[in-house]
Short mmCIF file of C-alpha atoms in Angstrom, two decimals:
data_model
loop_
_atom_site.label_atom_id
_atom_site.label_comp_id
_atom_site.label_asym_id
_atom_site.label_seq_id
_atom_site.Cartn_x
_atom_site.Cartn_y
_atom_site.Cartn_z
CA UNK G 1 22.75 27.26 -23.70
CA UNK G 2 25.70 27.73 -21.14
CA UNK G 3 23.41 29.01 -17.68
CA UNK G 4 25.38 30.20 -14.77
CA UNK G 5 23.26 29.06 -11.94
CA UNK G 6 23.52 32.04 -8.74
CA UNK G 7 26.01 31.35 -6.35
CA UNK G 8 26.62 34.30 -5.51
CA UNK G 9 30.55 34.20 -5.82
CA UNK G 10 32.93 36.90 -5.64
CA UNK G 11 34.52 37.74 -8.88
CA UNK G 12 38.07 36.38 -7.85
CA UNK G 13 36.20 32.99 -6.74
CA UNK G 14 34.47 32.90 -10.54
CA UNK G 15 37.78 33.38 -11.72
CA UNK G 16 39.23 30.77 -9.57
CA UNK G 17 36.44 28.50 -10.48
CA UNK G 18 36.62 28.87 -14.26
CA UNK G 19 40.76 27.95 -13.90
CA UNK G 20 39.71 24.66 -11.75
CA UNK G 21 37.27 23.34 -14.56
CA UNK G 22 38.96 24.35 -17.64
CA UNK G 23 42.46 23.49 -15.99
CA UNK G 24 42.21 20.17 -14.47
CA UNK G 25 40.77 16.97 -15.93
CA UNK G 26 36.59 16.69 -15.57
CA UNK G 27 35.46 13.08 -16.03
CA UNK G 28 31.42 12.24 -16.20
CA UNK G 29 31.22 8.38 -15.52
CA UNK G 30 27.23 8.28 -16.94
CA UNK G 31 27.72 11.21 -19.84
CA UNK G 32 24.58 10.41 -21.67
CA UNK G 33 25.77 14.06 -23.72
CA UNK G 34 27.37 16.06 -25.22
CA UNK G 35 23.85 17.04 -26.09
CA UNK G 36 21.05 16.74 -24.68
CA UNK G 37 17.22 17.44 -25.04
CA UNK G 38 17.61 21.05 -24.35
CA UNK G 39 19.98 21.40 -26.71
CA UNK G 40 18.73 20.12 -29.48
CA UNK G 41 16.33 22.35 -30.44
CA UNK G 42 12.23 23.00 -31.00
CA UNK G 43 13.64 22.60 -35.23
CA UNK G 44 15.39 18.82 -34.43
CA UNK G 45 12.15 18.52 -32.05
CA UNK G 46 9.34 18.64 -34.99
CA UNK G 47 11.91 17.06 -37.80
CA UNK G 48 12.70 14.18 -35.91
CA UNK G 49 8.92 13.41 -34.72
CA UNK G 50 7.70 14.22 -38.47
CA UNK G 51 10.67 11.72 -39.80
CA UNK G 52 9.26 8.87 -37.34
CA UNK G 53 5.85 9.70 -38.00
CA UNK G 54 6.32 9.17 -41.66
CA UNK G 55 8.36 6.03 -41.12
CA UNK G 56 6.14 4.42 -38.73
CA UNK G 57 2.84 5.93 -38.47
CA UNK G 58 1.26 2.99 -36.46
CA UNK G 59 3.58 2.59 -33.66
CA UNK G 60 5.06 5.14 -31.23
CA UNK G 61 7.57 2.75 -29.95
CA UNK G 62 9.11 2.01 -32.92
CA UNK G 63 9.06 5.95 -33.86
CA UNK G 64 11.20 6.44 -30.29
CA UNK G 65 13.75 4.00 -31.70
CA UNK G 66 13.86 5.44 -35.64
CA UNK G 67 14.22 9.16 -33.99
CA UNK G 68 17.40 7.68 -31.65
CA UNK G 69 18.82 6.47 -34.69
CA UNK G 70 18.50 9.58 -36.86
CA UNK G 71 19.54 12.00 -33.89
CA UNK G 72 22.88 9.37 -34.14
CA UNK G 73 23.77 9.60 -37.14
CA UNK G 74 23.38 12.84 -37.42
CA UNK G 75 25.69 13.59 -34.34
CA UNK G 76 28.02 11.16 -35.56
CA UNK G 77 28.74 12.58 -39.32
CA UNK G 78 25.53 14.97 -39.60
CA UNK G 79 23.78 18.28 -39.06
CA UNK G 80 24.09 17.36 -35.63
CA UNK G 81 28.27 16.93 -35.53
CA UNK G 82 29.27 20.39 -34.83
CA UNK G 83 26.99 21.10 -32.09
CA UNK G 84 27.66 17.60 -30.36
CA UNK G 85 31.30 18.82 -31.04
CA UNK G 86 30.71 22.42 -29.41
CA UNK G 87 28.75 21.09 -26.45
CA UNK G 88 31.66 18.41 -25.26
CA UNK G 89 34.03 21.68 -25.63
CA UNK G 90 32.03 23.80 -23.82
CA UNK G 91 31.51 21.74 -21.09
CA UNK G 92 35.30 21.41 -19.90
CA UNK G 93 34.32 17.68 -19.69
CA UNK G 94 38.19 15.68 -20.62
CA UNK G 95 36.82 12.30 -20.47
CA UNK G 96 32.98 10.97 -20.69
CA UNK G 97 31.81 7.66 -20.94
CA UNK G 98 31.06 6.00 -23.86
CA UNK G 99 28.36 2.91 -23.79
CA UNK G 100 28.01 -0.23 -25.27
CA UNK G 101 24.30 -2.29 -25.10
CA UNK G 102 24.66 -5.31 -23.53
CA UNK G 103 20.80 -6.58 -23.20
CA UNK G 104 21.57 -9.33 -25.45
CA UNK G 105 24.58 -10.15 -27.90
CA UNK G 106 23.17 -8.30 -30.90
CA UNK G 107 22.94 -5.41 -29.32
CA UNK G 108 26.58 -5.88 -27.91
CA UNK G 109 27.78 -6.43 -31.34
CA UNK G 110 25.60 -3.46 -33.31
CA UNK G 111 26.67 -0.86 -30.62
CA UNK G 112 30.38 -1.95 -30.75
CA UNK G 113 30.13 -0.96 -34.33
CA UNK G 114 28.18 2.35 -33.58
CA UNK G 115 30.84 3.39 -31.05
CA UNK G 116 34.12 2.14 -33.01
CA UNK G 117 32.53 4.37 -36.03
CA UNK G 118 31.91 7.41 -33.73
CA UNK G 119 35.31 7.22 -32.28
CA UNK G 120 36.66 6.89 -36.47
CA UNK G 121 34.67 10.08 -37.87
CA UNK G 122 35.96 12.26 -34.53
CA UNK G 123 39.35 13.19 -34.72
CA UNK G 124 39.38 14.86 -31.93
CA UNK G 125 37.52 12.01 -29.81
CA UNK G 126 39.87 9.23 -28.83
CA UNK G 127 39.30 5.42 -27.06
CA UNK G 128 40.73 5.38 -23.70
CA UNK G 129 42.59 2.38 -23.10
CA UNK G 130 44.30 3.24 -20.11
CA UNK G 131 44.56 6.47 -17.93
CA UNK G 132 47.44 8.11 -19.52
CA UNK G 133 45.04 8.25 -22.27
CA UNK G 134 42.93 10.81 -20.62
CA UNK G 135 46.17 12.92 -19.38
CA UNK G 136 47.19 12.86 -22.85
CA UNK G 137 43.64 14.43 -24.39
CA UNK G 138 43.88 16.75 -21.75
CA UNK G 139 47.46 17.99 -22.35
CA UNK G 140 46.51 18.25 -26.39
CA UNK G 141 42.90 19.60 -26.17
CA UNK G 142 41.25 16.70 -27.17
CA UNK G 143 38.17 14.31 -25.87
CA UNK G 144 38.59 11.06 -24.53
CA UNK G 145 35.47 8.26 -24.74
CA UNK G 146 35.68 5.42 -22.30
CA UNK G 147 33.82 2.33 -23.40
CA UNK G 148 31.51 1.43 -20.67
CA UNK G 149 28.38 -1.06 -20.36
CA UNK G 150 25.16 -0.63 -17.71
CA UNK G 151 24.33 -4.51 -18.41
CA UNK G 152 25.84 -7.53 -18.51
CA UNK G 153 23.05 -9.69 -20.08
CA UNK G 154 24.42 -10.33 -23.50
CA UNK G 155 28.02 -11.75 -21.65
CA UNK G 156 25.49 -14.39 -20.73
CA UNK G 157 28.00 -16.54 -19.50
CA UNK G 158 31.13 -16.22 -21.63
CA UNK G 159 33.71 -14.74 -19.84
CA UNK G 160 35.78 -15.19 -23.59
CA UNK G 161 33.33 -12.61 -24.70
CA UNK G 162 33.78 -10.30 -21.74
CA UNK G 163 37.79 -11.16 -22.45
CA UNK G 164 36.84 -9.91 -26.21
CA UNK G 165 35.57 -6.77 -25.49
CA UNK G 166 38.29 -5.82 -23.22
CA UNK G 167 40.64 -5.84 -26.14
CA UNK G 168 37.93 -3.58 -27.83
CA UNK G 169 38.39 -1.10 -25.63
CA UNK G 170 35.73 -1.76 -22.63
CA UNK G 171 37.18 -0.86 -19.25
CA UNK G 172 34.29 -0.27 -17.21
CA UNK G 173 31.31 -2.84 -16.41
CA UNK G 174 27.89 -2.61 -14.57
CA UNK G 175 27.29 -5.86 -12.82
CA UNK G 176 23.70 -5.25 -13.34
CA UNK G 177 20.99 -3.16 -14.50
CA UNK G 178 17.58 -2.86 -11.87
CA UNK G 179 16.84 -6.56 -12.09
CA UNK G 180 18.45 -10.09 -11.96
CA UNK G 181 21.24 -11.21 -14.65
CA UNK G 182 23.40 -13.92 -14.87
CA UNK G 183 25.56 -12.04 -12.21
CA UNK G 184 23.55 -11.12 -9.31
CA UNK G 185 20.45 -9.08 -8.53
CA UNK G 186 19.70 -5.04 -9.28
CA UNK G 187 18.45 -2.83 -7.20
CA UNK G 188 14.63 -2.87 -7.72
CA UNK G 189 14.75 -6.89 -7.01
CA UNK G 190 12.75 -6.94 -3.64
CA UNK G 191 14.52 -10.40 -2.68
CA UNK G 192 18.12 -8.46 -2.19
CA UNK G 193 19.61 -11.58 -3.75
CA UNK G 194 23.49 -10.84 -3.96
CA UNK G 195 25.93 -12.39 -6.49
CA UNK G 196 25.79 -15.59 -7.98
CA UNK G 197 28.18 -17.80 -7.77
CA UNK G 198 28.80 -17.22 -11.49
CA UNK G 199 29.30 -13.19 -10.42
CA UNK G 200 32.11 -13.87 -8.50
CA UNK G 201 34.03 -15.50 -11.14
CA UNK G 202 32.80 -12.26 -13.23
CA UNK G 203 33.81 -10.01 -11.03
CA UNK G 204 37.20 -11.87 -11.00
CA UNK G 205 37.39 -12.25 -14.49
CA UNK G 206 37.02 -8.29 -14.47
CA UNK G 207 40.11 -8.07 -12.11
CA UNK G 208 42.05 -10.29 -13.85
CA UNK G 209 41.90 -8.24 -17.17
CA UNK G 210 41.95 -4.69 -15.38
CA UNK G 211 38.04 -3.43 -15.75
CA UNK G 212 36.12 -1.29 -13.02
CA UNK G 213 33.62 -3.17 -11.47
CA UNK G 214 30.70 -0.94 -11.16
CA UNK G 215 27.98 -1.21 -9.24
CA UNK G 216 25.46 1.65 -9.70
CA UNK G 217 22.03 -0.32 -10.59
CA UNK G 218 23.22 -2.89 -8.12
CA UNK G 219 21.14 -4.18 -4.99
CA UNK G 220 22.39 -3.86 -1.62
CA UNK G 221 23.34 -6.83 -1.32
CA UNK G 222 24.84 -7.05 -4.86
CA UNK G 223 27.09 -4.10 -4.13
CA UNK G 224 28.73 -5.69 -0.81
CA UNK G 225 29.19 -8.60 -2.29
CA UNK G 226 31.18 -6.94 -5.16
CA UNK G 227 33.06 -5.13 -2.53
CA UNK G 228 34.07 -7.96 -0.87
CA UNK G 229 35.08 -9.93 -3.50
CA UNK G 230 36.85 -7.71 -5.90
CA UNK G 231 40.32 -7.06 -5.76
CA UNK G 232 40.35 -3.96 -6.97
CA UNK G 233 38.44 -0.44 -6.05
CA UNK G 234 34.65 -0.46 -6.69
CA UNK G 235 32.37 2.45 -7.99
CA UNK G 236 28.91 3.12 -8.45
CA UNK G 237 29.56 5.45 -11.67
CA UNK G 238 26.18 6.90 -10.89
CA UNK G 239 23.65 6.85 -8.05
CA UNK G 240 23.21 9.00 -4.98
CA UNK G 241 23.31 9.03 -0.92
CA UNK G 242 19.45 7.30 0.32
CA UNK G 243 19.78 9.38 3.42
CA UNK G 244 19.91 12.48 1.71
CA UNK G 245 16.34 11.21 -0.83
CA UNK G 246 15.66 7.66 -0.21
CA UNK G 247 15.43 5.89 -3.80
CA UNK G 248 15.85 2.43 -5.15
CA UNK G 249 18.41 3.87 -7.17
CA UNK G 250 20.61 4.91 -4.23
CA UNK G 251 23.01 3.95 -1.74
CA UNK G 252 22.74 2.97 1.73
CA UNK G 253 26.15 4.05 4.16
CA UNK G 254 26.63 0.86 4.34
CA UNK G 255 27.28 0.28 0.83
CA UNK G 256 28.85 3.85 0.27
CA UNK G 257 31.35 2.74 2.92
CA UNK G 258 31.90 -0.64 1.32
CA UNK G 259 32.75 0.87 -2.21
CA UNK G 260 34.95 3.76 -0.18
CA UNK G 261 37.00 0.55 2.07
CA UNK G 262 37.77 -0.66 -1.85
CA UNK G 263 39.63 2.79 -2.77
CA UNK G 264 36.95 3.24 -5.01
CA UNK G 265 34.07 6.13 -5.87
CA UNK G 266 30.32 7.11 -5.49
CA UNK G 267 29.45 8.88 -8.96
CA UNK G 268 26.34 11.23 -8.06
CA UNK G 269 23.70 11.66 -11.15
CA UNK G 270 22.07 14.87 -12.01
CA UNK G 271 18.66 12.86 -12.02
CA UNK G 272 15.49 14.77 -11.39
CA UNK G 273 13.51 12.08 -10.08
CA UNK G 274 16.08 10.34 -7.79
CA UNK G 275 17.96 12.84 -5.73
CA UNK G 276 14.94 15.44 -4.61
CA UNK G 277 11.37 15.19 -3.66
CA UNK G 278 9.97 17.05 -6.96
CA UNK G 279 11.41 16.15 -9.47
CA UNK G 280 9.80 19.66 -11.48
CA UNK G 281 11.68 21.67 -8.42
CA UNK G 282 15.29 20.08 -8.40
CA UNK G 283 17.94 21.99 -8.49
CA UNK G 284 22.30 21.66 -8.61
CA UNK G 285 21.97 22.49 -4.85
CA UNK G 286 20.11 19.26 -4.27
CA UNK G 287 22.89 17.68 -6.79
CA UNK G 288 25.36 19.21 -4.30
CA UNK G 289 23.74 17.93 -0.85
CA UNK G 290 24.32 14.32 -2.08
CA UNK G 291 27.93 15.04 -2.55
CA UNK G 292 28.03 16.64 0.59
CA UNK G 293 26.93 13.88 2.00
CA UNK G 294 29.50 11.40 0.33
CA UNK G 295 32.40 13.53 1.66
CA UNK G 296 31.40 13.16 5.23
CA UNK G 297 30.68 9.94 5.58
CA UNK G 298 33.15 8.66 3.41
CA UNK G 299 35.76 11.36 3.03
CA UNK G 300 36.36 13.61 -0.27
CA UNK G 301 38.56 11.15 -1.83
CA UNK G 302 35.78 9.07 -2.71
CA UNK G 303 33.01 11.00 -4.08
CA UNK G 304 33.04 11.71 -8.21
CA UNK G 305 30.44 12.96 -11.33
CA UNK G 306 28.11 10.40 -12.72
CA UNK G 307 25.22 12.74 -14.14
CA UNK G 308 23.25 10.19 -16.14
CA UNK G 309 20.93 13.19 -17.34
CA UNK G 310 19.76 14.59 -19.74
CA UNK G 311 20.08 12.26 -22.86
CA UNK G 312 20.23 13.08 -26.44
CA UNK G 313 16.75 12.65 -27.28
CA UNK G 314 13.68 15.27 -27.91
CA UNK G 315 11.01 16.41 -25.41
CA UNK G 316 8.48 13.99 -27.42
CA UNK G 317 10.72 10.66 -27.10
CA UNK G 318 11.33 11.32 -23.58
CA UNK G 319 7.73 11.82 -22.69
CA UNK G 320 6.94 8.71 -24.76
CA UNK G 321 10.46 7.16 -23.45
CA UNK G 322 8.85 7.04 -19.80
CA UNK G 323 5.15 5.96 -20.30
CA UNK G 324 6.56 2.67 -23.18
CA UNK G 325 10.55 1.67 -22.12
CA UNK G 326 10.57 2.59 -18.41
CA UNK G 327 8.69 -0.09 -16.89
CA UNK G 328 9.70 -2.72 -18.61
CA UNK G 329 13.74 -1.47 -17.44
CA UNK G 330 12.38 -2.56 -14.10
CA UNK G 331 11.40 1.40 -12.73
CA UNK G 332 8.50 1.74 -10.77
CA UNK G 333 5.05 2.93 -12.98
CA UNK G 334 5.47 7.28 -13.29
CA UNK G 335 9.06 6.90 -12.58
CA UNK G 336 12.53 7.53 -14.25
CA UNK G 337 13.56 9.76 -17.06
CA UNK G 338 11.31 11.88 -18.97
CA UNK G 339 11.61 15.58 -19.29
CA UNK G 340 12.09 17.46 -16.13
CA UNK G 341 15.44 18.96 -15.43
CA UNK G 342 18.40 19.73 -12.57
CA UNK G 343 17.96 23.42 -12.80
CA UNK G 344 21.58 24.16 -12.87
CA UNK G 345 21.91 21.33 -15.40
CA UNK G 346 20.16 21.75 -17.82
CA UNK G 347 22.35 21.71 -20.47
CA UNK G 348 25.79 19.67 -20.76
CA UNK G 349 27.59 23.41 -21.56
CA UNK G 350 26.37 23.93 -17.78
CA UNK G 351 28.69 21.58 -16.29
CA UNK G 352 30.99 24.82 -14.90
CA UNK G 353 28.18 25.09 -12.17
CA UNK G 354 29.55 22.30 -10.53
CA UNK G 355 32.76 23.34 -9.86
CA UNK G 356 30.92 26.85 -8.92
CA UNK G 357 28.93 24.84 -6.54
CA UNK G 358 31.91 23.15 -5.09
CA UNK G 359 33.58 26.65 -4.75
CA UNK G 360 30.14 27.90 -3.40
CA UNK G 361 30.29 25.29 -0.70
CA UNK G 362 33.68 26.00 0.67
CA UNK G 363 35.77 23.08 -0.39
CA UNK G 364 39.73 23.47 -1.21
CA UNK G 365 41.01 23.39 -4.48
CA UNK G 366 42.61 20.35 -4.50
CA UNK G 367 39.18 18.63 -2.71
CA UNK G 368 37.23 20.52 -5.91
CA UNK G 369 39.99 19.14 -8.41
CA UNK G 370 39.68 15.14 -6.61
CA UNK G 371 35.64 15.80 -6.95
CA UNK G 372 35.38 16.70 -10.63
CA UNK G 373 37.56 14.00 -12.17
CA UNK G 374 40.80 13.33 -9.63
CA UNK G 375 39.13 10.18 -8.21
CA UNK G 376 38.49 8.95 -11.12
CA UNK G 377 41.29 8.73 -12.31
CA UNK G 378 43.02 7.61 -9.26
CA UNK G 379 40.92 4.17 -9.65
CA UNK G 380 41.44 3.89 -13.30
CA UNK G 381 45.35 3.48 -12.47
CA UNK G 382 44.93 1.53 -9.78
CA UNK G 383 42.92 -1.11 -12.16
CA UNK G 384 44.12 -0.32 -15.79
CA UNK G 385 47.95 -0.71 -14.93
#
């Protein structure tokens, strides 16, 4: 399902474009893919909602949470391998982030498992540990997976823990999700809290062992804070510019700046319901405004990819993912993920539009090549050395 959104490019700037992507390493810093709901399928769509319906006729929630686990495994070692396999390929993606669940310890533990397995039945996927590991997967035509975390909850307050999974492989952490944590306040919390006192000896703690503090479900307040205390560059692997579409989810200049004065990045996401007015109408272009936007306030070496959309779940658990799990993740009632699309991005084998829309837009080579992964990686050796 690879769609080549209309530019209207020459042929020599298609050709150009094509070199860029395929050429140069691409790094996603939310890649919920390689698949997604529009690429599994109307056949995964009834199996999977027949499979749940069988296992847990009374309750949809727990259906939701049986079909994740069977669309896993089946992408792991399944039916579903060579097609997660093919659309990682096919999107010229080198390097995608990899997640661990951190709402409580079990879930850190379980999904350290999940990933460690996924990264042992993929030869071709390997664990970044530091950024020559992504230059190497690039130069041998391989995937890399970097072990990331959107919550901090289950560290509670054990920075031995946090130490732990560092030597597991994590390397980039979330300070928090929309609400408060141990660490400071999210960015639905009305109050605007900031850090706690215990977040600043987190965020040190995450200096001290060389992981990205991330701020991208952060606060306002949360996010300076973390700029002004950390030592090292600052992203938000995934949010957007609140001038462009005001959102919760989005950044002020303020706080763009802030994360820019670090060294560090603004991921934009590919989400529907965040970066445009109607969400059933948004297309790349609108994707493309907010990194437009990025590069002239804060210059092109500090925008990046965070697309956070779409997730490898059916139609049926997204529309059921939005009305049961969404509000209690702290997004307001109607909003967040469910099944409308980025036209343009449909589809994780889409990602070349990007670098077409760059190209569209005007900007250099080297500006497209910073854009699509360079910045990236320019924090990830400035903090994993």
């Amino acid at each position: 399902m690879k769609e080549l959104y209309s530019f209207g490019l020459t042929e020599e700037q298609e050709k150009r474009a094509r070199e860029l992507h395929y050429g140069n390493i691409v790094i996603d810093m939310l890649f919920q893919g390689p698949i997604g709901t529009y690429s599994l399928g109307e056949e995964i769509e009834q199996e999977t909602e027949r499979l749940a319906l069988e296992s847990h006729p009374d309750s949809l929630s727990e259906r939701v949470h049986f079909a994740g686990d069977v669309i896993r495994r089946w992408y792991v070692d399944g039916k579903l391998a060579d097609l997660y396999k093919e659309c990682w390929y096919e999107s010229g993606l080198t390097a995608g982030n990899r997640q661990l669940n951190v709402s409580d310890k079990a879930s850190l533990y379980s999904s350290a498992i999940d990933l460690q397995e996924e990264f042992d039945k993929k030869p071709w996927l390997i664990k970044v540990k530091q950024a020559a590991d992504i230059e190497y997967a690039h130069q041998h035509q391989l995937k890399a997976g970097i072990v990331t975390c959107q919550e901090t909850l289950g560290f509670e307050n054990d920075l031995k823990l946090l130490e732990q999974m560092y030597h597991f492989g994590l390397r980039v952490v979330q300070l928090t999700y929309n609400n408060h944590n141990y660490v400071g306040a999210g960015c639905m919390e009305e109050n605007n809290a900031g850090l706690s006192t215990f977040g600043k000896k987190f965020v040190a703690k995450l200096n001290e062992l060389g992981i990205v503090v991330d701020t991208g479900h952060c606060g306002k307040q949360t996010t300076l804070d973390a700029c002004k205390y950390s030592t090292k560059p600052v992203i938000a692997s995934h949010t957007a510019a609140e001038q462009v579409y005001f959102h919760s989810r989005a950044k002020s200049d303020e706080e763009i700046r802030a994360i820019a004065e670090t060294n560090g990045v603004v991921g934009i996401f590919a989400m529907p319901w965040f970066i445009a007015e109607n969400p059933e109408d948004t297309t790349i272009e609108h994707f493309l405004d907010h990194i437009d936007y990025v590069v002239n306030l804060a210059g092109v070496d500090h925008v990046g990819i965070g697309t956070d959309w779409p997730m490898p779940q059916t139609k049926w658990m997204a529309i059921a993912f939005k009305k049961l799990f969404a509000p209690k993740m702290g997004f307001a009632p109607g909003d967040g993920p469910s099944t409308e699309i980025v036209k343009g991005l449909t589809d994780y084998r889409s990602f070349l539009n990007i670098t077409r829309g760059l190209m569209a837009r005007g900007y250099k080579d080297e500006e497209i090549v910073k854009i699509i992964g360079g910045n990236w990686m320019r924090v990830f050796k400035e903090v994993w050395s």
